[in-house]
mmCIF file of N, CA and C in Angstrom:
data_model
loop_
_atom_site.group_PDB
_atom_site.id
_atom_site.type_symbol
_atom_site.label_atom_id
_atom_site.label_comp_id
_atom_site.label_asym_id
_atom_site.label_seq_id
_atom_site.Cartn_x
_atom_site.Cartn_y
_atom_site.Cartn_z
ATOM 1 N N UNK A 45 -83.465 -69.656 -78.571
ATOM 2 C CA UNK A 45 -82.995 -68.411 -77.957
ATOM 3 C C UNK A 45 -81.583 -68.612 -77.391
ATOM 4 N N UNK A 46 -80.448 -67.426 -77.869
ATOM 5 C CA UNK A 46 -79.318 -67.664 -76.630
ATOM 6 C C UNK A 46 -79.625 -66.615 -75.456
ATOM 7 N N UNK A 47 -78.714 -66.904 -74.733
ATOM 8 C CA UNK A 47 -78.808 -66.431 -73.436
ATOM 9 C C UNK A 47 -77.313 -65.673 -73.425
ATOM 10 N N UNK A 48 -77.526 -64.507 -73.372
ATOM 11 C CA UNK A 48 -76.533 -63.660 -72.993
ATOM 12 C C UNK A 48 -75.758 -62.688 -71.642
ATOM 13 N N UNK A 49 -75.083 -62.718 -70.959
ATOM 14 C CA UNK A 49 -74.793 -62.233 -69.943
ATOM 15 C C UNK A 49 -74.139 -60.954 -69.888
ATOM 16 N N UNK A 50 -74.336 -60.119 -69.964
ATOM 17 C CA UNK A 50 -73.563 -58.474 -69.613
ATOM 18 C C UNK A 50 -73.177 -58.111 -68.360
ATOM 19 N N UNK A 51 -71.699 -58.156 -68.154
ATOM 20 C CA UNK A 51 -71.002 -57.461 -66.793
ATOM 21 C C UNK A 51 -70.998 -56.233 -66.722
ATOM 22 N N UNK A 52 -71.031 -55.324 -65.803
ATOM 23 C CA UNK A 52 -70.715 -53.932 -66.062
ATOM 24 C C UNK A 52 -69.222 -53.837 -65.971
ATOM 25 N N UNK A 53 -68.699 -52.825 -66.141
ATOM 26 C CA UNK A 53 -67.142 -52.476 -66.297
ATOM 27 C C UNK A 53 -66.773 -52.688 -65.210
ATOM 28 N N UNK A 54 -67.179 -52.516 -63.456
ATOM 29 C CA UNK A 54 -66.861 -52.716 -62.478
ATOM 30 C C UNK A 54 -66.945 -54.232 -61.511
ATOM 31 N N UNK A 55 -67.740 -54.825 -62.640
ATOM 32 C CA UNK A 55 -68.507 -56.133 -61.960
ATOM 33 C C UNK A 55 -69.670 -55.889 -61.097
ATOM 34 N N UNK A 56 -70.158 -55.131 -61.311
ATOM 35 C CA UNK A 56 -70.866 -54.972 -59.838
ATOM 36 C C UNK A 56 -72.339 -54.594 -60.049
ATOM 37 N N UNK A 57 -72.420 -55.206 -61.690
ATOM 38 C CA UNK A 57 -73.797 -55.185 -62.058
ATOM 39 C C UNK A 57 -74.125 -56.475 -63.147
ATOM 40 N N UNK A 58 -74.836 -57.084 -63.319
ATOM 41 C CA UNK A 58 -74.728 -58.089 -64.260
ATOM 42 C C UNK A 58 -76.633 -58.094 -65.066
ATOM 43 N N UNK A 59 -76.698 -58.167 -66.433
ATOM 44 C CA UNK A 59 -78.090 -58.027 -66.937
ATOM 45 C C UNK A 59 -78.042 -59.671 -67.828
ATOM 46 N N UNK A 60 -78.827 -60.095 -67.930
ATOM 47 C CA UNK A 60 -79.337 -61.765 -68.798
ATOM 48 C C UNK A 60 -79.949 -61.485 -69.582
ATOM 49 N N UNK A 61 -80.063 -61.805 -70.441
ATOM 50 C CA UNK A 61 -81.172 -61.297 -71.737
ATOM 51 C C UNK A 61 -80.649 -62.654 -72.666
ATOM 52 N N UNK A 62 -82.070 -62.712 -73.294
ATOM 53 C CA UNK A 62 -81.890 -63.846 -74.293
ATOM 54 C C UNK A 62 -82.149 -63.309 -75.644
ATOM 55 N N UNK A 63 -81.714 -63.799 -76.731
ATOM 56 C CA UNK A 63 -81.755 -63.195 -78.156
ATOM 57 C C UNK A 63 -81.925 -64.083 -78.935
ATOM 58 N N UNK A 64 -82.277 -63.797 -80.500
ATOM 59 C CA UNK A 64 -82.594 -64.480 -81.344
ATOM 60 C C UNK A 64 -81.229 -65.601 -81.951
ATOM 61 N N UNK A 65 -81.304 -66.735 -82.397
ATOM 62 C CA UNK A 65 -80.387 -67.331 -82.981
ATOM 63 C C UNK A 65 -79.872 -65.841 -84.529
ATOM 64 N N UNK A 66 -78.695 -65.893 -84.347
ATOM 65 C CA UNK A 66 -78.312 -64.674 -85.999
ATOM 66 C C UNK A 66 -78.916 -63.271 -85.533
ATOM 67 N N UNK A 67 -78.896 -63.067 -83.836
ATOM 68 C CA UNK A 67 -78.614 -61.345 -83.647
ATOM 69 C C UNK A 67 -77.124 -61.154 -83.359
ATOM 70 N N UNK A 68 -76.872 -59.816 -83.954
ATOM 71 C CA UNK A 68 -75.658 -59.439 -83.646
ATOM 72 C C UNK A 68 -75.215 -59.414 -81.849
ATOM 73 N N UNK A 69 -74.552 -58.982 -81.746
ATOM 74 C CA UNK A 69 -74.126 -58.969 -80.182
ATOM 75 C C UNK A 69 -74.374 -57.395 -79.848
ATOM 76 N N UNK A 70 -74.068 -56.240 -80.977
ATOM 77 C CA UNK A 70 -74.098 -55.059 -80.597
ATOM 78 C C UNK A 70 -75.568 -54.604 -80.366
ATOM 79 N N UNK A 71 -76.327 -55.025 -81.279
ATOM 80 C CA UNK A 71 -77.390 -54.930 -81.175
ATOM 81 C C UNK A 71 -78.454 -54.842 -79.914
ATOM 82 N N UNK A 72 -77.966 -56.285 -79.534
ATOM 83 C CA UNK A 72 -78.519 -57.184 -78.232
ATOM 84 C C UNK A 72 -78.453 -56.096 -77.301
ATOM 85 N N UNK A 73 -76.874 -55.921 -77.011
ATOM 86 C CA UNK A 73 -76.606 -55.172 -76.094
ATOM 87 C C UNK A 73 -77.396 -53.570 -76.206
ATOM 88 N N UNK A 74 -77.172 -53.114 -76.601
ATOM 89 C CA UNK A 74 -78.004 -51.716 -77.280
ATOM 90 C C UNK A 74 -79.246 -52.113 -76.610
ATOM 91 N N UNK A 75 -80.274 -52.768 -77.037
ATOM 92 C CA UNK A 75 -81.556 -53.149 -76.398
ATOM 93 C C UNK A 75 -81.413 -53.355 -75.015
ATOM 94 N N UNK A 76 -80.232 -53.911 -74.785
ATOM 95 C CA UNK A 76 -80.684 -54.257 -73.207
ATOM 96 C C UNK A 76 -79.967 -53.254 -72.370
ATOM 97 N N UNK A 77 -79.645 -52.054 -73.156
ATOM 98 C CA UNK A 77 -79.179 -50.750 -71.944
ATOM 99 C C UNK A 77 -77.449 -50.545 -71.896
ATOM 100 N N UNK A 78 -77.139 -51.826 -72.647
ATOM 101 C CA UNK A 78 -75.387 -51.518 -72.066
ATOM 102 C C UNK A 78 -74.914 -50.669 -72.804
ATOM 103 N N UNK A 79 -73.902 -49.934 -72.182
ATOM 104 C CA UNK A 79 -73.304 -48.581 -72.951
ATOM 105 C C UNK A 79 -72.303 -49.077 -73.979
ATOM 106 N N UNK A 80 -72.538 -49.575 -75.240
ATOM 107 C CA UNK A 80 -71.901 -49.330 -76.020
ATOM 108 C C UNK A 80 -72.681 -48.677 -77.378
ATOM 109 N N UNK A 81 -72.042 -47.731 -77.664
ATOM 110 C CA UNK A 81 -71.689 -46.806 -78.773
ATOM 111 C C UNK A 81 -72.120 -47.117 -80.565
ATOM 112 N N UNK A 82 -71.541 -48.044 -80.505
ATOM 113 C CA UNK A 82 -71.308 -48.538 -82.084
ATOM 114 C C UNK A 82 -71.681 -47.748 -83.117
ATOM 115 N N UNK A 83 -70.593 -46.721 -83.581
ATOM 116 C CA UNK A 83 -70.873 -45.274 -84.100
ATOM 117 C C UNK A 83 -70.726 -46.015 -85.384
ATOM 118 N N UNK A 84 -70.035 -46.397 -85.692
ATOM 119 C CA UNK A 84 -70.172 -47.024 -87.304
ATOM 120 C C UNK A 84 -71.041 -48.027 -87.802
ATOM 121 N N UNK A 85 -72.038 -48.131 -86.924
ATOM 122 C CA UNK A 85 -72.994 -48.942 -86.883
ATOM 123 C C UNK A 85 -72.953 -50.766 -87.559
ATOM 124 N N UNK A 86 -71.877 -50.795 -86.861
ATOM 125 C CA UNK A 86 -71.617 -51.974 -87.582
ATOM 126 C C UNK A 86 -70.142 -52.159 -88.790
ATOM 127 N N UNK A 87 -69.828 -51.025 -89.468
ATOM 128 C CA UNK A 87 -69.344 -51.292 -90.523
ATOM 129 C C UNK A 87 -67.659 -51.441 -89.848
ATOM 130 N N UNK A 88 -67.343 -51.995 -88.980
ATOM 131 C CA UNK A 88 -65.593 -51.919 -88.620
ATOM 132 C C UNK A 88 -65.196 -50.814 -88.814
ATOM 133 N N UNK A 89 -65.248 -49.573 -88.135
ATOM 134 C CA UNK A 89 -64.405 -48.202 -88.473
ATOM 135 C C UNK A 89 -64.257 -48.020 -87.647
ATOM 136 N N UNK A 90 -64.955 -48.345 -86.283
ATOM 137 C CA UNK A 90 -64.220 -47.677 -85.260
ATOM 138 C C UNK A 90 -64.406 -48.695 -84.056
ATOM 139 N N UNK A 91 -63.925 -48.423 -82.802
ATOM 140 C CA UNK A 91 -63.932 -49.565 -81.408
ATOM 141 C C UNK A 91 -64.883 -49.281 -80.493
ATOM 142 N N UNK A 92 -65.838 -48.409 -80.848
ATOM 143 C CA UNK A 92 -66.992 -47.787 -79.712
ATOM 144 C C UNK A 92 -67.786 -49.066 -79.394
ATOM 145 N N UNK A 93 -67.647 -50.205 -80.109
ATOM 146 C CA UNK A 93 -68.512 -51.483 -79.339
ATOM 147 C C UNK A 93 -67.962 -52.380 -78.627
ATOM 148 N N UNK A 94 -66.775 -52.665 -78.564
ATOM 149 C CA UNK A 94 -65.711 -52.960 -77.538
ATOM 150 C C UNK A 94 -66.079 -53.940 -76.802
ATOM 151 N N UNK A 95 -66.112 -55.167 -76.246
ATOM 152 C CA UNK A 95 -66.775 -55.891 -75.350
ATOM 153 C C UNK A 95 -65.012 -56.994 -75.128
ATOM 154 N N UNK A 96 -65.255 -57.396 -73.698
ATOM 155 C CA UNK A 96 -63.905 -58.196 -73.185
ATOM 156 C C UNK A 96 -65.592 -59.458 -72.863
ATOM 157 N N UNK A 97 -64.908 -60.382 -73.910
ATOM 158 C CA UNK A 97 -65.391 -61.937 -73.459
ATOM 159 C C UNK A 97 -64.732 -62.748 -72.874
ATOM 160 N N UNK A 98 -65.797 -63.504 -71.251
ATOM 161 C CA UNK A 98 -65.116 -64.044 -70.582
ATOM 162 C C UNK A 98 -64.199 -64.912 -71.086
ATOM 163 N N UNK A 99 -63.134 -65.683 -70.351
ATOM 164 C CA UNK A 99 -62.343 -66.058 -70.988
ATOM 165 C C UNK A 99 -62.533 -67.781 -71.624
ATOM 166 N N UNK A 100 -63.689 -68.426 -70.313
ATOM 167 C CA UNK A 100 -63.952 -69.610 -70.628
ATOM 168 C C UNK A 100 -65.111 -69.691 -71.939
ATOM 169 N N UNK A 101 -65.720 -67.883 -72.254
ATOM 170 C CA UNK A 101 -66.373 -68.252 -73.840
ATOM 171 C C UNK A 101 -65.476 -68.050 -74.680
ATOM 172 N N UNK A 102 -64.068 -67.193 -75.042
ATOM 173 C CA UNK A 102 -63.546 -66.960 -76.037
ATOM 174 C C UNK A 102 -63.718 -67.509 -77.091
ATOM 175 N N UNK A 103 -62.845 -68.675 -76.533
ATOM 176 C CA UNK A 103 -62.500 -69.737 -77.353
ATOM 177 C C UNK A 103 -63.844 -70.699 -78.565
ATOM 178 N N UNK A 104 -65.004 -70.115 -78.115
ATOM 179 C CA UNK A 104 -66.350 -70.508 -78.805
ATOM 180 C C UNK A 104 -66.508 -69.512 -80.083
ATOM 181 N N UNK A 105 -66.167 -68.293 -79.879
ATOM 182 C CA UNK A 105 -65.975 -67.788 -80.810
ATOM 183 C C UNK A 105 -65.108 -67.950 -82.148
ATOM 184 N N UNK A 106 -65.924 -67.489 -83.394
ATOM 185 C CA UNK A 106 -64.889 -67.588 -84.426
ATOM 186 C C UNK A 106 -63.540 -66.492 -84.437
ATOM 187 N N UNK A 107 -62.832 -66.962 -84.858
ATOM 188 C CA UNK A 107 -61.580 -66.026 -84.971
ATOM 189 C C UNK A 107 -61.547 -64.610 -85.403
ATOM 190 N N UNK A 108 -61.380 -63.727 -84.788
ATOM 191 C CA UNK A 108 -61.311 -62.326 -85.406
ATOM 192 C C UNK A 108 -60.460 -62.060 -86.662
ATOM 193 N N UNK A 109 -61.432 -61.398 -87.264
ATOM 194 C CA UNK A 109 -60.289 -61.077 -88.985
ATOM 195 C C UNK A 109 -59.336 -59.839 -88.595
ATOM 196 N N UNK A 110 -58.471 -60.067 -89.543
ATOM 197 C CA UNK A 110 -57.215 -59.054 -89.398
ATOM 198 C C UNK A 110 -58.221 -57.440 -89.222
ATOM 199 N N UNK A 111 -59.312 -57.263 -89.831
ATOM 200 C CA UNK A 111 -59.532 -55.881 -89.655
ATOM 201 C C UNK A 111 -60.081 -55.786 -88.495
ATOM 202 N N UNK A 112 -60.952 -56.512 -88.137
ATOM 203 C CA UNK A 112 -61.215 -56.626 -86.666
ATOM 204 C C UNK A 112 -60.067 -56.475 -85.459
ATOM 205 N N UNK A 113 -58.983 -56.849 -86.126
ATOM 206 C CA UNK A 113 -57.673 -57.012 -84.877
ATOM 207 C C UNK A 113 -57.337 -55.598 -84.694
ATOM 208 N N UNK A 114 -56.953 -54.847 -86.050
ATOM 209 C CA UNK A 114 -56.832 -53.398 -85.905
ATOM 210 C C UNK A 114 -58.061 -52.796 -85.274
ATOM 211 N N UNK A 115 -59.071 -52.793 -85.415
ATOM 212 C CA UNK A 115 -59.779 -51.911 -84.953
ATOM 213 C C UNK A 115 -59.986 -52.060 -83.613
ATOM 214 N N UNK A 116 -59.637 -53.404 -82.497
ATOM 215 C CA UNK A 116 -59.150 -53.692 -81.633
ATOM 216 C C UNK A 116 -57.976 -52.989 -80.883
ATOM 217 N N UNK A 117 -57.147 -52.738 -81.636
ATOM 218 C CA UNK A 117 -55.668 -52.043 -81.480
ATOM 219 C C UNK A 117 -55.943 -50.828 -80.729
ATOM 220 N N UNK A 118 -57.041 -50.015 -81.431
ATOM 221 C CA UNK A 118 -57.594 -48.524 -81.105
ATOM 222 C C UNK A 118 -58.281 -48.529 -80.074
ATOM 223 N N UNK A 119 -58.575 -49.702 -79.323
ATOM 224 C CA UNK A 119 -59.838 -49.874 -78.517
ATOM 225 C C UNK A 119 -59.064 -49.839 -77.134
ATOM 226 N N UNK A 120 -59.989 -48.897 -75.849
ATOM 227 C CA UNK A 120 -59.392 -48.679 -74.846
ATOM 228 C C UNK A 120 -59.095 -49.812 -73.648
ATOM 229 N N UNK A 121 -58.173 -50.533 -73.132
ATOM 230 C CA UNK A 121 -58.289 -51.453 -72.245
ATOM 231 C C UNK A 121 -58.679 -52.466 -72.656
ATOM 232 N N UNK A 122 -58.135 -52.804 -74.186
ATOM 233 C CA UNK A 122 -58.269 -53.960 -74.956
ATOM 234 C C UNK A 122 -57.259 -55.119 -74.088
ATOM 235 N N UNK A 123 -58.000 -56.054 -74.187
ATOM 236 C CA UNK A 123 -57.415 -57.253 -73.611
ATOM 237 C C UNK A 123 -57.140 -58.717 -74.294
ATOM 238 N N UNK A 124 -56.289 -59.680 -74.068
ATOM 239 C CA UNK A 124 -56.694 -60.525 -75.036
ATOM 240 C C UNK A 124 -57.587 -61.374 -75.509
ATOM 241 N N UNK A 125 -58.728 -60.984 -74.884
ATOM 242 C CA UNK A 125 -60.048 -61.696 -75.128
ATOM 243 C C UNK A 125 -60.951 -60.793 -75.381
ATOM 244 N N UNK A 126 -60.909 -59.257 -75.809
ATOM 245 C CA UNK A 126 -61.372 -58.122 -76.568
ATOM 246 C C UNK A 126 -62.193 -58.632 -77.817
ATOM 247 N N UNK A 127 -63.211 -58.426 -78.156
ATOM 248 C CA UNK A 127 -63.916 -58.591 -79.502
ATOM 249 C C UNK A 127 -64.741 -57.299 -79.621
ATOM 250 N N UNK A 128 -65.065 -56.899 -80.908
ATOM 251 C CA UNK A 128 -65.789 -55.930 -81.577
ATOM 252 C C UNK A 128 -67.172 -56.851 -81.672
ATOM 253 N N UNK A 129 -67.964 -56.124 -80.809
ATOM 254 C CA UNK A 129 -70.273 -56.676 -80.451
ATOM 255 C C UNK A 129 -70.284 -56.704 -81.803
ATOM 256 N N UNK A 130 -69.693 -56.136 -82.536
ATOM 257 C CA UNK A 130 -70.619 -55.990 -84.223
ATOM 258 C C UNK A 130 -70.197 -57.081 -84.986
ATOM 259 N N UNK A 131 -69.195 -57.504 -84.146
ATOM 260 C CA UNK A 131 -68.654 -58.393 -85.440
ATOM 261 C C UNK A 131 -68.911 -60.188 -84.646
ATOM 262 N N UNK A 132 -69.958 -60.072 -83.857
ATOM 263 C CA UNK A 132 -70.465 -61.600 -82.927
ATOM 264 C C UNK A 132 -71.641 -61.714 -83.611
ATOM 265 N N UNK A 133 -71.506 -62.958 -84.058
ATOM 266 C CA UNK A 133 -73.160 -63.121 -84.420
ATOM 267 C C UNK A 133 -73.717 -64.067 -83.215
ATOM 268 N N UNK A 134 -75.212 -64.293 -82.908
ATOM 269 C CA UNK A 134 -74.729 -65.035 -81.776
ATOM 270 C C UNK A 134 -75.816 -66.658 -82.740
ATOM 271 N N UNK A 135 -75.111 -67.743 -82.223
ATOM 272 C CA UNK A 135 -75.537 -68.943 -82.785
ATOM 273 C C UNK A 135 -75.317 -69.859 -81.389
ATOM 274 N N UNK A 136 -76.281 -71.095 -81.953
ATOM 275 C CA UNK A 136 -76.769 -71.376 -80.651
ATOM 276 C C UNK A 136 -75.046 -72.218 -79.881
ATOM 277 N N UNK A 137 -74.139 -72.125 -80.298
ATOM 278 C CA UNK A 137 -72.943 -72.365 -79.966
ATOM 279 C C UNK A 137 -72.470 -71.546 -78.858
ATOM 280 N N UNK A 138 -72.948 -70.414 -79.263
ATOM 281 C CA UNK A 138 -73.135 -69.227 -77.539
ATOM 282 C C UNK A 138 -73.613 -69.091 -76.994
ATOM 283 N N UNK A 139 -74.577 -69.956 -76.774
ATOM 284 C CA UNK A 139 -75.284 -69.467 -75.552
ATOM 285 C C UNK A 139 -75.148 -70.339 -74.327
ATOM 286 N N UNK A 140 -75.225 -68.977 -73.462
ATOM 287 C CA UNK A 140 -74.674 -68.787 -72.183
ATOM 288 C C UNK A 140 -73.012 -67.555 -72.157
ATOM 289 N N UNK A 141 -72.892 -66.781 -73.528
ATOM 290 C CA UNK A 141 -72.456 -66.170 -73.507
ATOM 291 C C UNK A 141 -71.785 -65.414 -72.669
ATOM 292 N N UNK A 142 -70.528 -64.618 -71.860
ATOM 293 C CA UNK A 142 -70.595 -63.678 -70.983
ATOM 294 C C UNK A 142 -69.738 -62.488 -71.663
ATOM 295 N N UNK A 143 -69.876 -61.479 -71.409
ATOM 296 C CA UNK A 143 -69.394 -60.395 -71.911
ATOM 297 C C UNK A 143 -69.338 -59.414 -70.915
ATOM 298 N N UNK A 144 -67.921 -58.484 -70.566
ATOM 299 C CA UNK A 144 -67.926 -57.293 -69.919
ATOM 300 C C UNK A 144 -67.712 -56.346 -70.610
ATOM 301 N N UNK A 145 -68.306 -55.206 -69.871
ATOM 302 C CA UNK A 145 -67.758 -54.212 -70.821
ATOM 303 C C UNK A 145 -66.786 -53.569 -69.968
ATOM 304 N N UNK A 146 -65.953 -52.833 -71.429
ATOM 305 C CA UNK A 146 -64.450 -52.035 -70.439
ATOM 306 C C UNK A 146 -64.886 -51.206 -69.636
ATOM 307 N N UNK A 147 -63.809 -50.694 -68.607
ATOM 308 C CA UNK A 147 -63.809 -49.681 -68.235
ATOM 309 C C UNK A 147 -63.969 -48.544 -68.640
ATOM 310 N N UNK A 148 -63.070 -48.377 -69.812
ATOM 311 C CA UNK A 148 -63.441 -47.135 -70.411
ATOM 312 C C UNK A 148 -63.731 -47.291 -71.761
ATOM 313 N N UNK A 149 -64.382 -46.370 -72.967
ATOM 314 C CA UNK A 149 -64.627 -46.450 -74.047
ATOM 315 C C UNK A 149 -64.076 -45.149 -74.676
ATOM 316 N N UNK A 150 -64.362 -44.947 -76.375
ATOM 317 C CA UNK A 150 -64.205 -43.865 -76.709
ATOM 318 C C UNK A 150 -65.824 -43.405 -77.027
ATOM 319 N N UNK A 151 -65.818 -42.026 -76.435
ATOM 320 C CA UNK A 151 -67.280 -41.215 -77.177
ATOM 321 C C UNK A 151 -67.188 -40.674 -78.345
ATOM 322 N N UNK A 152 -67.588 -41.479 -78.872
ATOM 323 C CA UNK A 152 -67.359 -40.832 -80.450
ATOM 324 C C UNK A 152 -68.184 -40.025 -81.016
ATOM 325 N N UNK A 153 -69.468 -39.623 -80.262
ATOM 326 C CA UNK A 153 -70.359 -38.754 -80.433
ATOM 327 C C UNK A 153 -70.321 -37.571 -79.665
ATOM 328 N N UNK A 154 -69.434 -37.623 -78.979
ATOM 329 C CA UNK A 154 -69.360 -36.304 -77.803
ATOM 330 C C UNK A 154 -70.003 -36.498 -76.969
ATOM 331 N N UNK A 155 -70.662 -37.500 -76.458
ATOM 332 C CA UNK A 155 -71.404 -37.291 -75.671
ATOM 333 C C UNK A 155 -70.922 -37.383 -73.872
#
């Protein structure tokens, strides 16, 4: 199992949840309540899954692909440690994961 950490946008809430070795990150999150979106369900079209990883996990991560960087670009209060949930797989190299989410997002559903 990894162990994943979710900040709220303000800090001022934090959820733990553990996941399977090879779940996505958007996913995870989705199950465990955090507000992200992920209107393209995965396929890179848009930034509604948005997540700022702390900075001491970044670097555990694999490198974002150029389409990932653009679709980053679009993303609100992107930072340089910004990643797209859809595009994290999580392996046992992450765990202990931390992830915030932004402040703000786009609703891409209207909602």
């Amino acid at each position: 199992m990894i162990r994943v950490r979710f900040v709220s946008a303000d800090q001022s809430e934090t959820c733990e949840v553990e996941a399977d070795e090879g779940a996505v990150l958007l996913e995870v999150a989705q199950n465990a309540g955090q507000p992200l979106e992920g209107t393209c369900e995965g396929q890179m079209s848009c930034s509604t899954c948005h997540v700022i990883v702390a900075a001491e996990d970044f670097a555990r991560l694999p490198r974002a692909s150029e389409e990932e960087e653009d679709m980053l670009d679009l993303a609100i209060g992107a930072t340089r440690t910004s990643r797209l949930a859809c595009q994290i797989v999580l392996v046992a190299d992450l765990d202990g994961l931390t992830v915030r989410m932004p402040p703000e997002h786009r609703d891409m559903q209207g909602r």
